[in-house]
Coordinates of C-alpha atoms in Angstrom, one line a residue:
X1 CA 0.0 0.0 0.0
X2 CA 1.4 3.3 -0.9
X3 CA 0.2 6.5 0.5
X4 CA -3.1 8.2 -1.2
X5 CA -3.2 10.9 -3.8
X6 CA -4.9 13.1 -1.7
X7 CA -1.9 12.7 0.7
X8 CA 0.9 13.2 -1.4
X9 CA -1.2 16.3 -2.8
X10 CA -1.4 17.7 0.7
X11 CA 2.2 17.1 1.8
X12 CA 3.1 18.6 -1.3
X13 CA 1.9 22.1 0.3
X14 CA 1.4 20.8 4.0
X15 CA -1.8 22.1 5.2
X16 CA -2.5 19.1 8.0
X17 CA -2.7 21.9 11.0
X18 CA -3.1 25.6 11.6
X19 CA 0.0 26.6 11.5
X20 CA -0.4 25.6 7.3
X21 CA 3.8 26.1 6.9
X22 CA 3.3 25.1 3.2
X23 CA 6.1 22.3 3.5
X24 CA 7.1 20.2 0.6
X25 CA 7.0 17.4 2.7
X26 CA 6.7 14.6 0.0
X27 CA 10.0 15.5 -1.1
X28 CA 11.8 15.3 1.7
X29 CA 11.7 19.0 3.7
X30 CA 10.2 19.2 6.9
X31 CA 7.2 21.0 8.3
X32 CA 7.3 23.1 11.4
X33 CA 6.2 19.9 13.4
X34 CA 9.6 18.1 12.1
X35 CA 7.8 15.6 10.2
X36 CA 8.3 14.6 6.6
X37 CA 6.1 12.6 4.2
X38 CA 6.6 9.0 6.0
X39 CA 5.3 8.8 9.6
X40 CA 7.9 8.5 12.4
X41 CA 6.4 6.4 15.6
X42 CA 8.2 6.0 18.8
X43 CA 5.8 3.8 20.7
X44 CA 3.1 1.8 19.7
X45 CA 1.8 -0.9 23.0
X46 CA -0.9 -1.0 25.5
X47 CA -1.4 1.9 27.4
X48 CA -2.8 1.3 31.3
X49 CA -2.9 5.0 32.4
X50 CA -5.2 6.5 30.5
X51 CA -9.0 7.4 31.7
X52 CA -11.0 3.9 32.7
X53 CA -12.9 4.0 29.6
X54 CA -10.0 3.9 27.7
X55 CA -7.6 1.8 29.0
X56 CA -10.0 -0.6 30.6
X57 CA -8.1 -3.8 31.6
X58 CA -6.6 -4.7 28.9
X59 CA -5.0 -1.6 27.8
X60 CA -5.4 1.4 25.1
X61 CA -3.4 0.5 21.8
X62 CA -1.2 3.4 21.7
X63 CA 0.4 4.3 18.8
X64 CA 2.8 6.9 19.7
X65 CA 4.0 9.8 16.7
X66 CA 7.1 11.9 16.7
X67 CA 6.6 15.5 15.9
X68 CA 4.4 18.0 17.0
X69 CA 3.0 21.7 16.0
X70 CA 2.8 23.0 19.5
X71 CA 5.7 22.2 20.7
X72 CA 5.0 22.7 24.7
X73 CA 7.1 24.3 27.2
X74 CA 6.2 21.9 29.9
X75 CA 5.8 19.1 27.3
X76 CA 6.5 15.5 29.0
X77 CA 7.3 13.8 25.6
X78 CA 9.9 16.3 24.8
X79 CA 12.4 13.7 23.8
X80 CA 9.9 12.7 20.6
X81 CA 7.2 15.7 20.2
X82 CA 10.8 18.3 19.8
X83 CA 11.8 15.9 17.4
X84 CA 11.0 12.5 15.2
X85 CA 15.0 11.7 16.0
X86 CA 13.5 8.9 18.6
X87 CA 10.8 7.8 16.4
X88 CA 11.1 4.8 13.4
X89 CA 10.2 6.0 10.3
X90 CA 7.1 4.0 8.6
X91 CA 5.5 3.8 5.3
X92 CA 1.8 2.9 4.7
X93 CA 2.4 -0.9 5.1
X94 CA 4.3 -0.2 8.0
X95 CA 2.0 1.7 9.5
X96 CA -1.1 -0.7 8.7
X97 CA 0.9 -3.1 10.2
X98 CA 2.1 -2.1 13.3
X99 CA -1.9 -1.4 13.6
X100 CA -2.8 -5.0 12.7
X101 CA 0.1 -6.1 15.7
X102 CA -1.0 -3.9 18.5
X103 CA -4.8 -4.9 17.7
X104 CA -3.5 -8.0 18.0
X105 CA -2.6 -7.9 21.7
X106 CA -6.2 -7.8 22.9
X107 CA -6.1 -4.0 23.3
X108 CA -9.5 -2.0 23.9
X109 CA -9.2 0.3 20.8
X110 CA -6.2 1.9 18.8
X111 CA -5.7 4.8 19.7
X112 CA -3.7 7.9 18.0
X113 CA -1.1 9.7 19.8
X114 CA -0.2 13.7 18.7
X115 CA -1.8 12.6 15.1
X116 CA -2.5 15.7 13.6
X117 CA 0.8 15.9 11.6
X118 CA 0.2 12.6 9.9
X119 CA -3.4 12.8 9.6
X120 CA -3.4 12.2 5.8
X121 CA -1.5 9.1 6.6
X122 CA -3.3 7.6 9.0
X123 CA -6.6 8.2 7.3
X124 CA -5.3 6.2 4.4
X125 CA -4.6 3.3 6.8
X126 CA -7.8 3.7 8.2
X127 CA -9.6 3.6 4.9
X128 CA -7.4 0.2 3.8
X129 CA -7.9 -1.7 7.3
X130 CA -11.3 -0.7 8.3
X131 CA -10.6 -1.8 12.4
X132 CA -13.1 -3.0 14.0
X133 CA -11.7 -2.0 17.1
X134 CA -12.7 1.8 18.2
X135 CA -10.0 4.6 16.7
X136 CA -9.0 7.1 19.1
X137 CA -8.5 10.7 18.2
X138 CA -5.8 11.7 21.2
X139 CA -4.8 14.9 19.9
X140 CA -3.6 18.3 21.7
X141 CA -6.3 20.0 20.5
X142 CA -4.6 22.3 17.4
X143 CA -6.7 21.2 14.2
X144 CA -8.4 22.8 11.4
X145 CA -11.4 22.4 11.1
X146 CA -11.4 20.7 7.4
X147 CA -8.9 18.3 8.9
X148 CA -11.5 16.8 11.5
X149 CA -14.1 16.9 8.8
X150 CA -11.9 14.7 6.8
X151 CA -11.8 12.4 9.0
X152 CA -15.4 11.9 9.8
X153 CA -16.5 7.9 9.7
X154 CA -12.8 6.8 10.1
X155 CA -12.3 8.5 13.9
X156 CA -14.9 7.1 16.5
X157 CA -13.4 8.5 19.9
X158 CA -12.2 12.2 20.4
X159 CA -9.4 12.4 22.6
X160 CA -8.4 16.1 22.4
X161 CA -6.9 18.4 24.7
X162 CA -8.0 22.2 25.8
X163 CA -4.7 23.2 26.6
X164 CA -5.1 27.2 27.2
X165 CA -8.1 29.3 26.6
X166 CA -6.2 32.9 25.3
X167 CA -4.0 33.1 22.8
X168 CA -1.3 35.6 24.6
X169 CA -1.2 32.6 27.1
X170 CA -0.4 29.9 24.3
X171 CA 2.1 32.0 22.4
X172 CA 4.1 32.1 26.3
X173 CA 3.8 28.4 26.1
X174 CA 3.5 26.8 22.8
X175 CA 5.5 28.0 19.2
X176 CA 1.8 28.7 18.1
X177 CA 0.1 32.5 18.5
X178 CA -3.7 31.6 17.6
X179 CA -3.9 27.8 19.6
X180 CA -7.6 28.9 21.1
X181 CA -9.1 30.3 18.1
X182 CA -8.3 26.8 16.0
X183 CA -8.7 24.4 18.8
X184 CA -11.9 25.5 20.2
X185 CA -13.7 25.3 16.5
X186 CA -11.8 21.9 16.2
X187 CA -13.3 20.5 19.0
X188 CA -16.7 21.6 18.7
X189 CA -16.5 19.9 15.3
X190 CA -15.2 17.1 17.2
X191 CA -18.8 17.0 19.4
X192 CA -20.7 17.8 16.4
X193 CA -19.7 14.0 15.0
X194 CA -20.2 12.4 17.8
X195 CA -23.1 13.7 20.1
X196 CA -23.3 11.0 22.4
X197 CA -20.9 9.1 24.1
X198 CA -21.4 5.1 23.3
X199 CA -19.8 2.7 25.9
X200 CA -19.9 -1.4 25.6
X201 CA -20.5 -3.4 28.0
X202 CA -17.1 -3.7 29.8
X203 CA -17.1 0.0 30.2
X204 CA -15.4 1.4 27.2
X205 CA -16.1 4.4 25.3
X206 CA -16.9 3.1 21.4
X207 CA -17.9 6.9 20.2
X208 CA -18.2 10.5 21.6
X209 CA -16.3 13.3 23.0
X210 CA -13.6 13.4 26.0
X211 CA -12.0 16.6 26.8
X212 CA -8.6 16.5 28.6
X213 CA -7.3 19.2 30.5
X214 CA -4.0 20.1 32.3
X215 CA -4.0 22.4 35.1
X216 CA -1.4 24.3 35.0
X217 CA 0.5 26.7 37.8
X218 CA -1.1 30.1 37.9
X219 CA -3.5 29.3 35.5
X220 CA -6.5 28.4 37.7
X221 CA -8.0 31.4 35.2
X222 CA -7.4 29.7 31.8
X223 CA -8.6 26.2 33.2
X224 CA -12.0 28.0 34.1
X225 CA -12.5 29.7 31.0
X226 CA -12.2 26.2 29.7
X227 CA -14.9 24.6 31.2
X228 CA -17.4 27.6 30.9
X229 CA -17.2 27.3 26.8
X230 CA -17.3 23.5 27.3
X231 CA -20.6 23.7 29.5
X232 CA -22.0 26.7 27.6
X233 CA -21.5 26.0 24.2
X234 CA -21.0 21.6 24.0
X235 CA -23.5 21.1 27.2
X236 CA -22.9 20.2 31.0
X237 CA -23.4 16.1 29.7
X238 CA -19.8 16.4 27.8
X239 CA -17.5 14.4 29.4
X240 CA -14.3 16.2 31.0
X241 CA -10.8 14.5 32.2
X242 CA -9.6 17.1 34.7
X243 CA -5.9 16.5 35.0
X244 CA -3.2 17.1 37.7
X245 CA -0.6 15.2 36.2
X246 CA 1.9 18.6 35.6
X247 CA 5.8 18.0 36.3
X248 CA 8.1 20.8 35.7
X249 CA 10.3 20.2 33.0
X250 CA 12.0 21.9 29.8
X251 CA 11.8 25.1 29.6
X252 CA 8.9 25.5 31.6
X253 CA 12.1 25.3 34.9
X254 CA 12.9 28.7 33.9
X255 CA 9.5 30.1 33.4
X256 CA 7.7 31.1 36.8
X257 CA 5.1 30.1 37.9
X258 CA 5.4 27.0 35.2
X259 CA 8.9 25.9 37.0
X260 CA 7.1 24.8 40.5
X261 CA 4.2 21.5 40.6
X262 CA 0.6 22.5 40.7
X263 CA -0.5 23.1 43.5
X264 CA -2.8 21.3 45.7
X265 CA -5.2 24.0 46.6
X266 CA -5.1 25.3 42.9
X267 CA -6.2 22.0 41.2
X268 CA -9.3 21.7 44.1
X269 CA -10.3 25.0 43.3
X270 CA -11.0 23.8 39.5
X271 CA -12.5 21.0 40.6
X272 CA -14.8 23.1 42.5
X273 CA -16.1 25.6 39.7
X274 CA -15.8 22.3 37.3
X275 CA -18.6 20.7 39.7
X276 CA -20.6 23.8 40.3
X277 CA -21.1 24.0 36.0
X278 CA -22.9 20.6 36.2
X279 CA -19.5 19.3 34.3
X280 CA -20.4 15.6 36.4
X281 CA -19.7 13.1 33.9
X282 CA -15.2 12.7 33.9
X283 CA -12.5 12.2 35.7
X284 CA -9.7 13.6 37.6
X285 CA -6.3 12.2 38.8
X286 CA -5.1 11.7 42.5
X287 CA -2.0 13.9 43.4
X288 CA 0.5 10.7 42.4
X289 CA -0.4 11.5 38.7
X290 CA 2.2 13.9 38.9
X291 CA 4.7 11.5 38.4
X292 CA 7.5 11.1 35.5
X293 CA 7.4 7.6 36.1
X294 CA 3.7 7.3 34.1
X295 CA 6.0 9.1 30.9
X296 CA 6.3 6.0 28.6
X297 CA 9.9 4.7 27.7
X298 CA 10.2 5.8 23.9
X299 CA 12.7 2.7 22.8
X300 CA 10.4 2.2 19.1
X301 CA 9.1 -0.9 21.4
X302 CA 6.0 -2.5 18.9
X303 CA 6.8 -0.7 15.9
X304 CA 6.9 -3.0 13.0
X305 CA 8.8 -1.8 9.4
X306 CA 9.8 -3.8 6.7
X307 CA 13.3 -4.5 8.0
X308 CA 12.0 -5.8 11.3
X309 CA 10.0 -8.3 9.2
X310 CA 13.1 -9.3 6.8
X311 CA 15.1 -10.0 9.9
X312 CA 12.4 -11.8 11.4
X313 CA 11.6 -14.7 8.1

């Protein structure tokens, strides 16, 4: 299987995320995520630390991708989203096979990790395979619009982020200046495809919507601007992760108030407004989330290419 028309057309002029850098990526230059026209993975196993409904007990197929547009201040998969130097690069058969593998394994879905860059690619692998497990979306929350829409019928489980809800605040964080006015269109065209959250019977989201967010030091603010758009314009039913899980690394060391952990009293006080919304139906994390030791090792562990294979016969 080679990669689409569609997707050498749009690598040709990358336009896979806002920042639209116009890359010549299926020749060999590099967008401003660092990714080229094959898809670099650094990861791809079960995942037991995600939300309950997605990791259930037998794990979340994770598929792990180098690269990213935002690139994060704070990010905790530095070592890959800075750079696709840690990741394997894979064509389409690689790809649909490292898929096939991880399925495989018994996992509860497949799920899509930083995606966006590669989202041509892994819609053509969608298309070919047509899983029967549930796809997961697990994004940072930095789409277009057009990009979601294309992949409407091939994505059954949004997993996206609201990371910041100003833009001055993202552009202090992120390499991106307008992350709030993409992300909250994008997801709001994420709940537009899937109204209502589906679960089967061992608990597991098969469709809808799950917002994550990251509370962040001195941003008790942003995180409640967050969850009034979520209540007021996708409902109080939507279902929110409210995370805790912020370590202090990169950058982010030498950036007050980003270089200390959250703080106890800040994260309760977000839970607080988050249950006086009606925002009931999610999650939040115990104060050991904050953890590096819940960072996955990025060794290319379960990433199957071509050469694996040969070696294997």
């Amino acid at each position: 299987m080679d990669w689409s028309q569609q997707t050498l057309q749009a690598m040709h002029h990358c336009i896979c995320c806002p920042r639209r850098c116009g890359a010549d990526r299926a020749n060999g230059q590099r967008g401003l995520c660092g990714a080229k026209l094959d898809v670099a993975v650094a990861r791809a196993m079960p995942h037991y630390f995600e939300e309950p409904c997605i990791s259930g007990t037998r794990g979340s197929g994770t598929i792990f991708f180098s690269g990213c547009s935002l690139h994060c201040c704070f990010c905790q998969n530095e070592e890959i989203s800075h750079s696709d130097s840690r990741g394997r690069l894979l064509s389409a058969d690689d790809l649909a096979e490292t898929v096939l593998n991880l399925a495989a394994r018994g996992v509860h879905n497949i799920s899509f990790v930083t995606p966006t860059h590669y989202a041509y690619q892994i819609a053509d692998v969608l298309r070919a395979l047509k899983p029967t497990l549930p796809v997961v979306w697990n994004s940072g929350g930095y789409e277009c619009v057009e990009t979601v829409s294309m992949l409407t019928g091939l994505v059954d489980v949004w997993l996206p982020d609201l990371k910041f809800a100003d833009d001055d605040v993202a552009a202090r964080c992120t390499t991106v200046k307008d992350y709030a006015s993409f992300a909250f269109p994008a997801v709001a065209k994420m709940a537009e495809l899937a109204p209502e959250n589906e679960f089967n019977d061992d608990g597991i989201m098969t469709k809808g919507v799950l917002i994550r967010h990251l509370c962040l030091p001195g941003q008790t603010s942003q995180s409640k601007k967050i969850l009034d758009w979520v209540a007021a314009e996708l409902g109080t039913n939507t279902a929110v992760s409210l995370m805790r899980q912020y370590v202090p690394t990169g950058k982010a060391l030498t950036m007050p108030p980003l270089n200390r952990p959250l703080r106890e009293r800040e994260y309760e006080r977000v839970f607080d407004y988050m249950m006086n919304l009606g925002l009931v139906n999610g999650f939040t994390q115990d104060a050991e989330a904050a953890e590096e030791g819940y960072v996955p090792q990025f060794s290319g562990e379960g990433v199957v290419t071509a050469t694996q294979e040969e070696q294997t016969l």
